[in-house]
Coordinates of C-alpha atoms and ligand atoms in Angstrom, one line a residue:
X1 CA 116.3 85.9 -55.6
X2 CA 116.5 85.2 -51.7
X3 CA 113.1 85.1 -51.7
X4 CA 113.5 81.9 -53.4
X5 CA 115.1 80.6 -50.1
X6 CA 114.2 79.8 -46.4
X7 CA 115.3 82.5 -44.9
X8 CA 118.0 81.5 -41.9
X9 CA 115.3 83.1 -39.5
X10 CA 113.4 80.0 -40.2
X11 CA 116.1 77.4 -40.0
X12 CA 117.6 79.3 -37.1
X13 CA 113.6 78.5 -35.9
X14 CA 114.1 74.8 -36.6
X15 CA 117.4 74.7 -34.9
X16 CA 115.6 75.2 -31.9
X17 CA 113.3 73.0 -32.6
X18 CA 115.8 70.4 -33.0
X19 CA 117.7 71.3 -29.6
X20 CA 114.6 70.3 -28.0
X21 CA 114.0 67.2 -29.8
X22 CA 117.6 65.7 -29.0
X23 CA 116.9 67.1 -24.9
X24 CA 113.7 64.4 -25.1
X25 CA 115.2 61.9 -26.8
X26 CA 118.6 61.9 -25.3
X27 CA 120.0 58.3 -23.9
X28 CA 116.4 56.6 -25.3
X29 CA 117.9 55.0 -28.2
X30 CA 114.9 55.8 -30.2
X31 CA 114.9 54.6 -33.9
X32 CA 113.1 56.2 -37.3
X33 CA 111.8 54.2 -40.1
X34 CA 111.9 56.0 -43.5
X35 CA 109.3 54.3 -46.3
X36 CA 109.5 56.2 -49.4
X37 CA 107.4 55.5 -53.2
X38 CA 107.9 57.5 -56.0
X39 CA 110.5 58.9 -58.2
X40 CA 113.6 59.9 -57.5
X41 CA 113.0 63.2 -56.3
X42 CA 111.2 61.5 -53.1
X43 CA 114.3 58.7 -53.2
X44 CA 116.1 62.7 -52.4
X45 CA 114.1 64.3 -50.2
X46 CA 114.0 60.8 -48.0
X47 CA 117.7 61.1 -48.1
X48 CA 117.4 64.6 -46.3
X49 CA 114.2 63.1 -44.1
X50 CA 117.3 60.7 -42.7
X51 CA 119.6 63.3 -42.1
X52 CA 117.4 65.5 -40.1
X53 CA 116.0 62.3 -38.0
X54 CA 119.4 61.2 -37.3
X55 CA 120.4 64.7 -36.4
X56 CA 117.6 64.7 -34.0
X57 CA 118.9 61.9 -32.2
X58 CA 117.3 59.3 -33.5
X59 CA 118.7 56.2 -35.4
X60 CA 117.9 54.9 -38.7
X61 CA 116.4 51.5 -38.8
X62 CA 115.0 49.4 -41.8
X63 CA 113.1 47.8 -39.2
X64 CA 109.4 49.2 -39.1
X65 CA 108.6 46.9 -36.5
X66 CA 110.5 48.8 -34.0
X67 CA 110.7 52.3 -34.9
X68 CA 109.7 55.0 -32.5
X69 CA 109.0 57.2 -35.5
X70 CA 108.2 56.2 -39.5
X71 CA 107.4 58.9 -41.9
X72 CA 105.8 57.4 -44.8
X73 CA 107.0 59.8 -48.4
X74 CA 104.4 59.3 -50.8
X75 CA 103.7 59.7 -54.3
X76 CA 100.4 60.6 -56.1
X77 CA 101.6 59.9 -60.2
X78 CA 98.6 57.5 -61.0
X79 CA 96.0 56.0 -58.8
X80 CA 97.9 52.5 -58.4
X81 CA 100.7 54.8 -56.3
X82 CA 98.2 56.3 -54.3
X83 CA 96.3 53.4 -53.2
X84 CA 99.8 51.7 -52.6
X85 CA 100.3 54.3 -50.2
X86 CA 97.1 54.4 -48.4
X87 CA 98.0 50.4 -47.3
X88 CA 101.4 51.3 -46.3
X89 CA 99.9 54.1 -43.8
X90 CA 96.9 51.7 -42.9
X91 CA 99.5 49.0 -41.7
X92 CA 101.5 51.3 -39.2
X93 CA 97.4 51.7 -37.3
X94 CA 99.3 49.0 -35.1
X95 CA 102.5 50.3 -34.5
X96 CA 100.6 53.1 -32.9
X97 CA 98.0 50.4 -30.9
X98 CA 101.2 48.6 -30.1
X99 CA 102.9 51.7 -28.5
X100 CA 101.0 54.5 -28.4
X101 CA 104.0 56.5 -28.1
X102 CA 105.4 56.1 -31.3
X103 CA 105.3 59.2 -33.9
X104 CA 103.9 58.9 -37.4
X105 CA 104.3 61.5 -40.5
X106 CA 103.5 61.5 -43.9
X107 CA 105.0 63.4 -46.5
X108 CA 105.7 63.9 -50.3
X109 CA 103.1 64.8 -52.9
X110 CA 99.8 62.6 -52.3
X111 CA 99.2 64.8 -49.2
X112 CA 99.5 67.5 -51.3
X113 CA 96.2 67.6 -52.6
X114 CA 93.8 69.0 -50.4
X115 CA 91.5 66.0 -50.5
X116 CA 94.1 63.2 -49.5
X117 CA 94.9 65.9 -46.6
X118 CA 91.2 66.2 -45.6
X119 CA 91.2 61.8 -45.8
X120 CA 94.5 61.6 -43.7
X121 CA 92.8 63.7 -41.7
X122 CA 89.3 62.0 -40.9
X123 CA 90.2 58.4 -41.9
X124 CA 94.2 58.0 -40.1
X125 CA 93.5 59.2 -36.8
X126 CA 96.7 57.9 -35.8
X127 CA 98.9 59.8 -38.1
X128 CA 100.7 62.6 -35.9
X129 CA 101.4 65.2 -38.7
X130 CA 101.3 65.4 -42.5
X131 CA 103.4 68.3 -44.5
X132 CA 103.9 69.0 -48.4
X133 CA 107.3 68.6 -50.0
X134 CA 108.0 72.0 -49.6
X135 CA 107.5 72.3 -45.8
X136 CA 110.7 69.1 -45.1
X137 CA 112.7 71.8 -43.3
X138 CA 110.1 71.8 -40.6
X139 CA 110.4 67.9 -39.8
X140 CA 112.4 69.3 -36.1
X141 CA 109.3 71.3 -35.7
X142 CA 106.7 68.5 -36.3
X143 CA 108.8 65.9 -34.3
X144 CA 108.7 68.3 -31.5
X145 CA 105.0 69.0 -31.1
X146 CA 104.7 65.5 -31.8
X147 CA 106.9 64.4 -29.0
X148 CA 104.9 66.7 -27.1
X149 CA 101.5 65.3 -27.6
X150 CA 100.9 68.4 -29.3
X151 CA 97.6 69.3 -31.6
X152 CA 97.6 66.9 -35.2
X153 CA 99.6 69.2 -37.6
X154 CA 98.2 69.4 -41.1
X155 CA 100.8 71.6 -43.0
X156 CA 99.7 72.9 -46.7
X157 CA 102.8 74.1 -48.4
X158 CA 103.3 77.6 -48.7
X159 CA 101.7 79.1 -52.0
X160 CA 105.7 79.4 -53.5
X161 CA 107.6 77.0 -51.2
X162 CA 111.1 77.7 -51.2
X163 CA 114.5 76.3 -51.0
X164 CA 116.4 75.2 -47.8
X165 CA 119.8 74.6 -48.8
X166 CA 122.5 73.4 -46.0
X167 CA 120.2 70.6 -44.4
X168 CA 121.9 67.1 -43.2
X169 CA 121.8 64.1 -46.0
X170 CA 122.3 60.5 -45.0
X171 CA 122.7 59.0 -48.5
X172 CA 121.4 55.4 -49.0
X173 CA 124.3 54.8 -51.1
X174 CA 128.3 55.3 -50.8
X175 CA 128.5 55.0 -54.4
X176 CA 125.7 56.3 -56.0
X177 CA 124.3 60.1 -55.4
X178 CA 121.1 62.1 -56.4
X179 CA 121.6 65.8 -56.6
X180 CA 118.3 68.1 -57.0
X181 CA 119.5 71.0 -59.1
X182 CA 115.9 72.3 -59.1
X183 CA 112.4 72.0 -57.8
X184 CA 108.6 71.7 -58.6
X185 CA 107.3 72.0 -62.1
X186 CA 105.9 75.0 -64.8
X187 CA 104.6 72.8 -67.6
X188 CA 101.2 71.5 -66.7
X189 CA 101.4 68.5 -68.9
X190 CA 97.4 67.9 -69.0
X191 CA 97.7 64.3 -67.4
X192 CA 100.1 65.0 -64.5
X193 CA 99.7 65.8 -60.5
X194 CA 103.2 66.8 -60.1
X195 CA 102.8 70.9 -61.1
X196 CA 99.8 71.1 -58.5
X197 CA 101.9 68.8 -55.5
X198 CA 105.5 70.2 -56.0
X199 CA 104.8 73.8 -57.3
X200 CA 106.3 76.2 -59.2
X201 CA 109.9 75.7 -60.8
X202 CA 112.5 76.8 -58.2
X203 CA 116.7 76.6 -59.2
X204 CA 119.1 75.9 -56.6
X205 CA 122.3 78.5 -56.9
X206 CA 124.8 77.2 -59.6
X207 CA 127.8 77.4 -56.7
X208 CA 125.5 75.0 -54.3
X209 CA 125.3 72.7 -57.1
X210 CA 128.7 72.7 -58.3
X211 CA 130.7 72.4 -55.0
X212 CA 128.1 69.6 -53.7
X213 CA 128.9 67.2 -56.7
X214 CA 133.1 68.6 -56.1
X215 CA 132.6 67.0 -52.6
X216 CA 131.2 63.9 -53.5
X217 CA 133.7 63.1 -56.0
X218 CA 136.1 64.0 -53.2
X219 CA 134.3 61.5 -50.9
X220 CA 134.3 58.9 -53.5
X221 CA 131.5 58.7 -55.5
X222 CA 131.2 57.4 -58.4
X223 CA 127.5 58.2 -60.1
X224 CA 126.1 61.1 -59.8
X225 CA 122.8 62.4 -61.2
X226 CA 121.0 65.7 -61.4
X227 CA 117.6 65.8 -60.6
X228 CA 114.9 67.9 -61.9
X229 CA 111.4 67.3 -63.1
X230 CA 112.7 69.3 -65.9
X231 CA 116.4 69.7 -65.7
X232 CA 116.7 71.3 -69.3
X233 CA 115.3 74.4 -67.5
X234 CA 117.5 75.0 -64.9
X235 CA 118.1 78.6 -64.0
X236 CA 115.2 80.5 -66.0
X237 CA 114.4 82.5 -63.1
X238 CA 118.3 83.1 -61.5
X239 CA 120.0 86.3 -62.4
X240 CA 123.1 85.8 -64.4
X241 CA 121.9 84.0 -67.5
X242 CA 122.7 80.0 -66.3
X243 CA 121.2 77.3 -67.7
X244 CA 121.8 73.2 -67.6
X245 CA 124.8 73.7 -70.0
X246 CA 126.7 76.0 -67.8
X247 CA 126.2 73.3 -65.3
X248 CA 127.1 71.0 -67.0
X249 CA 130.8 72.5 -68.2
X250 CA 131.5 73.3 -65.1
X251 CA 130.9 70.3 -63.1
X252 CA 132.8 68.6 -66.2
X253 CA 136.1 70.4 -64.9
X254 CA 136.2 68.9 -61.6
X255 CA 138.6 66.3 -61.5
X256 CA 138.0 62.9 -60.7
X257 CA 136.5 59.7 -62.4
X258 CA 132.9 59.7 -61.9
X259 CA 129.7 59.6 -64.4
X260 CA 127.3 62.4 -64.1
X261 CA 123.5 61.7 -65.5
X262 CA 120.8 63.9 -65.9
X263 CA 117.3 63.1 -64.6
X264 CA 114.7 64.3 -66.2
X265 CA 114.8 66.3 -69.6
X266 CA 111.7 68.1 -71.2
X267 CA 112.1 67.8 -75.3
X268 CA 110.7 71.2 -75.7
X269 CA 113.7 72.4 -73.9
X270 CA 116.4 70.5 -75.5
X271 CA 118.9 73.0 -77.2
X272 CA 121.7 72.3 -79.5
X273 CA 124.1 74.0 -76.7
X274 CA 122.8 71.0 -74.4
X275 CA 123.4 68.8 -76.9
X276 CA 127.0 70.2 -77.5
X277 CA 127.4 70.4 -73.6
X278 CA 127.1 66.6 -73.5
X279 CA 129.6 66.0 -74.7
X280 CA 131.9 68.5 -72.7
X281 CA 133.6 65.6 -70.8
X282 CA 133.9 61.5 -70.7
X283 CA 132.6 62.0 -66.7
X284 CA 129.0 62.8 -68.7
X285 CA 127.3 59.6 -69.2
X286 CA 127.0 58.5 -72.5
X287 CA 123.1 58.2 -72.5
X288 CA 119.8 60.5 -72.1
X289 CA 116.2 59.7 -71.1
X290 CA 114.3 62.3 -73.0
X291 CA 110.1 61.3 -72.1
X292 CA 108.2 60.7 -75.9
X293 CA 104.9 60.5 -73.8
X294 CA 103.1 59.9 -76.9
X295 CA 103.7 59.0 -80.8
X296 CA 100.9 61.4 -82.3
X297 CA 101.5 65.1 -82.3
X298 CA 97.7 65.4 -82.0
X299 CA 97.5 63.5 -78.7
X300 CA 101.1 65.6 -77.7
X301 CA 99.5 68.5 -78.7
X302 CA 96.4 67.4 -75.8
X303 CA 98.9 66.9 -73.4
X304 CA 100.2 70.4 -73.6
X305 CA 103.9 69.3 -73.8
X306 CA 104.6 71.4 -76.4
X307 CA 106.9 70.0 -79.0
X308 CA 105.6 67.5 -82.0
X309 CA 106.9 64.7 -83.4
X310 CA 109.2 66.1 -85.8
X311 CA 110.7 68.1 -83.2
X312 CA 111.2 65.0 -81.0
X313 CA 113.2 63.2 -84.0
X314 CA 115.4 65.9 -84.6
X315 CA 116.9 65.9 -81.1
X316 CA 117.1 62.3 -81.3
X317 CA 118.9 62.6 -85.0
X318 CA 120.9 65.5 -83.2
X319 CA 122.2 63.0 -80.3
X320 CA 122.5 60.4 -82.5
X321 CA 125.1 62.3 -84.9
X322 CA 126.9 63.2 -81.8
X323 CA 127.2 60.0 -80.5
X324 CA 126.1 57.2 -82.3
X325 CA 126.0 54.6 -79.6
X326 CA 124.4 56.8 -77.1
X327 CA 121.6 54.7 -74.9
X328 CA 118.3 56.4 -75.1
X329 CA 115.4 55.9 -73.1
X330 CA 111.9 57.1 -72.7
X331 CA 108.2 57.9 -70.9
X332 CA 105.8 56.9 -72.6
X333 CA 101.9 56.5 -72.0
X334 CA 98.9 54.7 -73.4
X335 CA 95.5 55.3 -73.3
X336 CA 95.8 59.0 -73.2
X337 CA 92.2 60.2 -73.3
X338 CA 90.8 60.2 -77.2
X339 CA 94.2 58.0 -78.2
X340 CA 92.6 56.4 -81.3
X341 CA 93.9 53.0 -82.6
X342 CA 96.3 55.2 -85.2
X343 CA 97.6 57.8 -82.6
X344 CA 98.8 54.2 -81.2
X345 CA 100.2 53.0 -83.9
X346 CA 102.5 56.4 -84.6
X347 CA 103.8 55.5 -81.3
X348 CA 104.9 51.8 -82.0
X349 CA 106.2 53.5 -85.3
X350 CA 108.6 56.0 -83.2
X351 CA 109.4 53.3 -80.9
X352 CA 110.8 51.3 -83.9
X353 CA 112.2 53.8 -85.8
X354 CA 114.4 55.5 -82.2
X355 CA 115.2 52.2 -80.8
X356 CA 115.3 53.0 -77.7
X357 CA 117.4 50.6 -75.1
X358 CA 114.5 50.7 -72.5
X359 CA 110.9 52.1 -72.3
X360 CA 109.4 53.0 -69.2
X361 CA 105.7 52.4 -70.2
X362 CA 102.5 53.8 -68.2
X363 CA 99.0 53.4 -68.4
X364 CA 97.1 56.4 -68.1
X365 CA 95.9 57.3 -64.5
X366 CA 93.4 59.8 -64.3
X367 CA 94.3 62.0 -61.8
X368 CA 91.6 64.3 -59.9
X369 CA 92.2 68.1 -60.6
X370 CA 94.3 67.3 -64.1
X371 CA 92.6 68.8 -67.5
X372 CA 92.6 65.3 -68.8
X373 CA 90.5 63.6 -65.7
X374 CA 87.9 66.0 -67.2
X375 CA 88.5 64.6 -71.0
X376 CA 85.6 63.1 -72.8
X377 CA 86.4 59.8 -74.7
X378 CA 88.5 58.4 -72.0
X379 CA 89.8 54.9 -72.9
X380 CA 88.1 51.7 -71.8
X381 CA 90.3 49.8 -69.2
X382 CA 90.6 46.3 -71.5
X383 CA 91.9 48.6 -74.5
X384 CA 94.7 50.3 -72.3
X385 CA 95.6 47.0 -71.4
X386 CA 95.5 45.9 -74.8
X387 CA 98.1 48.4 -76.1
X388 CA 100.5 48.8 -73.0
X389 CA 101.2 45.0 -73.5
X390 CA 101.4 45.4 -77.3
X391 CA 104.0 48.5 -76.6
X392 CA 105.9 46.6 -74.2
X393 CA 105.6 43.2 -76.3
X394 CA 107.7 45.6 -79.4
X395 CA 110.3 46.8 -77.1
X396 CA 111.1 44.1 -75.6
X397 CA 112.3 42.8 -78.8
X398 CA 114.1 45.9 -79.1
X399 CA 115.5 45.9 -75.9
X400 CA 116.3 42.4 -76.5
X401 CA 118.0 42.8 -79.7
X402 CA 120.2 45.9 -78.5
X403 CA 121.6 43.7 -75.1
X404 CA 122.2 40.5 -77.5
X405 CA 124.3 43.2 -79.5
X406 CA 126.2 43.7 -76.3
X407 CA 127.9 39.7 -76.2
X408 CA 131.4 39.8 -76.5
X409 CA 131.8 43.4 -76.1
X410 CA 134.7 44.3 -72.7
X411 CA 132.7 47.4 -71.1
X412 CA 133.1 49.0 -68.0
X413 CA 130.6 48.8 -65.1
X414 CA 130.1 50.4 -61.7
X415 CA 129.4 47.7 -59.3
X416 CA 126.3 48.1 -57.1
X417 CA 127.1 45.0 -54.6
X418 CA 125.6 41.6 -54.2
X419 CA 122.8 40.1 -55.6
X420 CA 119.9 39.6 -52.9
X421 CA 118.9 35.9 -54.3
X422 CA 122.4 34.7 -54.6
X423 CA 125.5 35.5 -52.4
X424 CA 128.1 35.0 -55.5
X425 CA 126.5 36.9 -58.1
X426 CA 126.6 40.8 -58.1
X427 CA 125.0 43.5 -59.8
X428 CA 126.2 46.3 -61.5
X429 CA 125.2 49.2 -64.0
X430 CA 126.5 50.4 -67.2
X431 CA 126.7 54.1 -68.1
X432 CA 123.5 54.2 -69.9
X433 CA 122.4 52.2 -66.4
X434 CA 122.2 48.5 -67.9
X435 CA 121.8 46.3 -65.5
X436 CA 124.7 43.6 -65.8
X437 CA 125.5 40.3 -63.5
X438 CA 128.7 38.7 -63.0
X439 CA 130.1 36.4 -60.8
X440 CA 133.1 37.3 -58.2
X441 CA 135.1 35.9 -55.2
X442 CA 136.1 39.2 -54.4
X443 CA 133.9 42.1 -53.4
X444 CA 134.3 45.5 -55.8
X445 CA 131.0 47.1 -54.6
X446 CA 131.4 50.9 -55.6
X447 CA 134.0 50.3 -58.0
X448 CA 134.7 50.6 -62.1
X449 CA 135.6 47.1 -63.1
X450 CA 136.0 46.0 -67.0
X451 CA 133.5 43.1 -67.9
X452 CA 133.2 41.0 -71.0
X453 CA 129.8 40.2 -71.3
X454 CA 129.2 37.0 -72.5
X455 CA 125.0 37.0 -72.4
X456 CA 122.2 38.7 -72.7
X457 CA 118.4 38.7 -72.1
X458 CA 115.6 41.5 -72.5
X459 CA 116.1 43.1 -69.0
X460 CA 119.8 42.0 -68.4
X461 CA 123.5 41.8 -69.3
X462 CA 125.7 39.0 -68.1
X463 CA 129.5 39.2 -68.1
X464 CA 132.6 38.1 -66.7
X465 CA 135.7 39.9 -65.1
Ligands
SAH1 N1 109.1 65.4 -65.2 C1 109.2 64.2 -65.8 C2 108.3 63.1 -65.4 C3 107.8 62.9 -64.1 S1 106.6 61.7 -63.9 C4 109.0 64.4 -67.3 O1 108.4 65.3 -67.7 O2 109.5 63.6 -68.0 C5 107.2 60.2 -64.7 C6 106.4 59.7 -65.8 O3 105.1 59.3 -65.3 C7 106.0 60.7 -66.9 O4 107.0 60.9 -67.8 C8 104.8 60.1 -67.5 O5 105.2 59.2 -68.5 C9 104.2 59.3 -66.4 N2 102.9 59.9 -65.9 C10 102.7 61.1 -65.3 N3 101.4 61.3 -65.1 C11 100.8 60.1 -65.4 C12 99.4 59.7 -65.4 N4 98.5 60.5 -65.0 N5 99.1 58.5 -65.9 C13 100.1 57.7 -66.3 N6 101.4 58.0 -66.4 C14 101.7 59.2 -66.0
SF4_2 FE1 104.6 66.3 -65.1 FE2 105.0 67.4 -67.4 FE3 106.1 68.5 -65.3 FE4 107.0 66.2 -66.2 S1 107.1 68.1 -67.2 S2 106.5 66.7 -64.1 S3 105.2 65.1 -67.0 S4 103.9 68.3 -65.8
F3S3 FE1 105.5 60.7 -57.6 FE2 105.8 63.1 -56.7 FE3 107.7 61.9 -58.0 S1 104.0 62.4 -57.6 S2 106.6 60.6 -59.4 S3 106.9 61.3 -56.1 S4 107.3 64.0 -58.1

């Protein structure tokens, strides 16, 4: 199993590394500028990129403008991501013209591929080093050689990259928390990067898990969520038989008042003990995003995620009988390659029948090196278009009828803090993460408050304290 982990040779190696960042940097006041697209697994690792920058002497800034480093963590999901990415790099050319001194790194999984490495490498001439999402241990190692005008570093990750547990974290929030139980991905889902950027599946120690949640309920937060690209299977490949359901009862004995979410679930890997372990504890949010991807179990069946349709609806009756006002949400994606006009429709048809509270809805992104980039009968463009704004146009409804269902009802709410257009109004979340807005004269960012809510509209609740 330890060769699951960065051995402490190698963070004793960055350690080093970092001493002799903080020596050139010491009394410059240098800042770092993190930019990071994607899921939340990048919204983590960014998190960690922080706490390693900041433990190198450097302070954060959110101003690019004058940032003596920016590390740029990218995401490579569909072509639209990608290109975003390319522009954010391409602006920071002056930052560099403007002082030559300044570092630049990018990170996270477009680099990943060999061929966004070989462009980063030929087009970005002023990009100082680019590593894979398993190499982020090694930042006080790039910064160094960077610092010290050394060679470009283009760092492939390892063939199994590994954990590194115990690294610094400056969390964006004080609130809200993301904790990876798990990394990289087995199940080669025929349209998706993520297996061939992140890697193979790799489960963080049950204990490392359990006492890092214990000590952010003991610091105060108040939402936590586990992440994985595939949470339900945590722990296939630890000794000692643990799986997301032993996580989950144990995290539901620490004490404290805190709701715990789980970020992302496979269907194939859904088991009644999950199901069951839900429900261990009121700190386990009432609601659970489990990806449909598609409405046909032909086109599921082309997408190698290995469950059908009938399957999917029995986990969905299963957490329905549990809890019958549980909020569900989904993944799903249109324009699959050979989606016919029915496969579309079976996917309206389980959208209606699951009423689902929110849908997050994709059009299909062929992506280089995936089995379905290589498809025959790819969809035209206009006929993507077509049914992703049909899709959305029937959940909206749904979505819209499920919040109107909401007026009058008292729930509670964590409150994320003020509204950016308006300096009374504030935003907060529900358990099943419903966005709601309220008015206030006082200031209960990071708290649970009671709201009634009093209107509703497709994307938003509205309430009063
Ligand atoms: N591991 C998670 C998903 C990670 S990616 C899971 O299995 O649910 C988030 C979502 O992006 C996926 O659920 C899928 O709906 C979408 N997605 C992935 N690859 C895509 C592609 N090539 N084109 C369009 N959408 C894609
Ligand atoms: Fe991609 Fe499938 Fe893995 Fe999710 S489970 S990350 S969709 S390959
Ligand atoms: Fe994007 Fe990588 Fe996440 S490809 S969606 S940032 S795992």
């Amino acid at each position: 199993m330890l060769e699951n982990f960065v051995s402490a040779k190698e963070l004793e190696a960055q350690a080093c590394y970092a001493d002799g960042v903080r020596k050139l940097v010491s009394g410059k006041g240098y800042t770092a500028f993190v930019i990071t697209l994607g899921c939340q697994q990048n919204e983590a690792d960014s998190e960690r990129i922080r706490g390693i920058l900041s433990s190198l002497g450097y302070t954060i800034t959110q101003d690019e403008k004058i940032a003596d480093i920016i590390i740029v963590n990218t995401c490579a999901i569909r072509e639209h991501a990608e290109k975003r990415a390319l522009s954010i790099i391409g602006r920071y050319k002056h930052n560099k013209s403007a002082n030559p001194d300044t570092v630049i790194g990018v990170c996270g999984c477009m680099p990943a591929q060999a061929h966004r490495a070989e462009q980063l490498k030929h087009s970005y001439h002023y990009v100082d080093f680019v590593f894979g999402t398993g190499s982020l241990h090694r930042l006080p190692e790039f910064v160094f050689n960077a610092l010290n005008k050394g060679k470009r570093a283009f760092v492939p990750d390892e063939q199994r990259p590994k954990i590194a547990e115990g690294l610094p974290v400056v969390r964006e929030s004080a609130h809200k928390a993301w904790v990876s139980i798990m990394y990289g991905c087995n199940n080669f889902c025929t349209y998706c990067i993520v297996p061939y950027v992140r890697g193979r599946e790799r489960s963080r120690l049950p204990e490392a898990v359990i006492d890092e949640v214990r000590g952010l309920v003991a610091q105060g937060y108040k939402d936590i969520t586990l992440l994985g690209q595939n949470v339900n299977s945590y722990g296939k490949e630890l000794e000692g038989g643990y799986n997301i359901s032993y996580l989950l009862r144990e995290i539901a004995k620490i004490d404290g008042e805190f709701w715990l979410h789980l970020m992302t679930s496979h269907p194939k890997d859904v088991s009644p003990e999950l199901i069951e372990a839900l429900g261990a504890s009121k700190n386990i949010a009432n609601c659970f995003h489990l990806p449909l991807q598609s409405g046909s179990s032909e086109v599921l069946k082309r997408m190698n995620r290995h469950y059908d349709i009938d399957r999917y609806m029995s986990i969905i009756d299963g957490l329905k009988a549990k809890s019958p006002d549980i909020v569900l949400t989904t993944d799903i994606i249109v324009g699959f390659p050979g989606e016919t006009d029915e496969d579309f429709e079976k996917t309206l048809d389980i959208v209606r029948r699951v009423k689902y509270d929110s849908v997050y809805t994709f059009i299909f992104s062929p992506r280089k090196g995936t089995p379905a980039y290589e498809m025959q009968d790819q969809i035209p463009e206009q006929i993507k278009k077509a049914r992703f704004d049909r899709l959305n146009e029937v959940q909206n409804e749904i979505s819209r009828a499920k919040n109107e269902a909401m007026i009058g009802k008292t729930i509670k709410v964590l409150v994320d803090g003020k509204s950016k257009s308006n300096d009374q109004i504030y935003t907060s979340r529900t358990e099943g993460n419903k966005i709601v807005h309220f008015e206030a004269d006082e200031d209960y960012t990071g708290q649970f408050i009671k709201l009634k809510i009093t209107r509703a509209d497709t994307f938003a609740l509205y309430g009063e304290i």
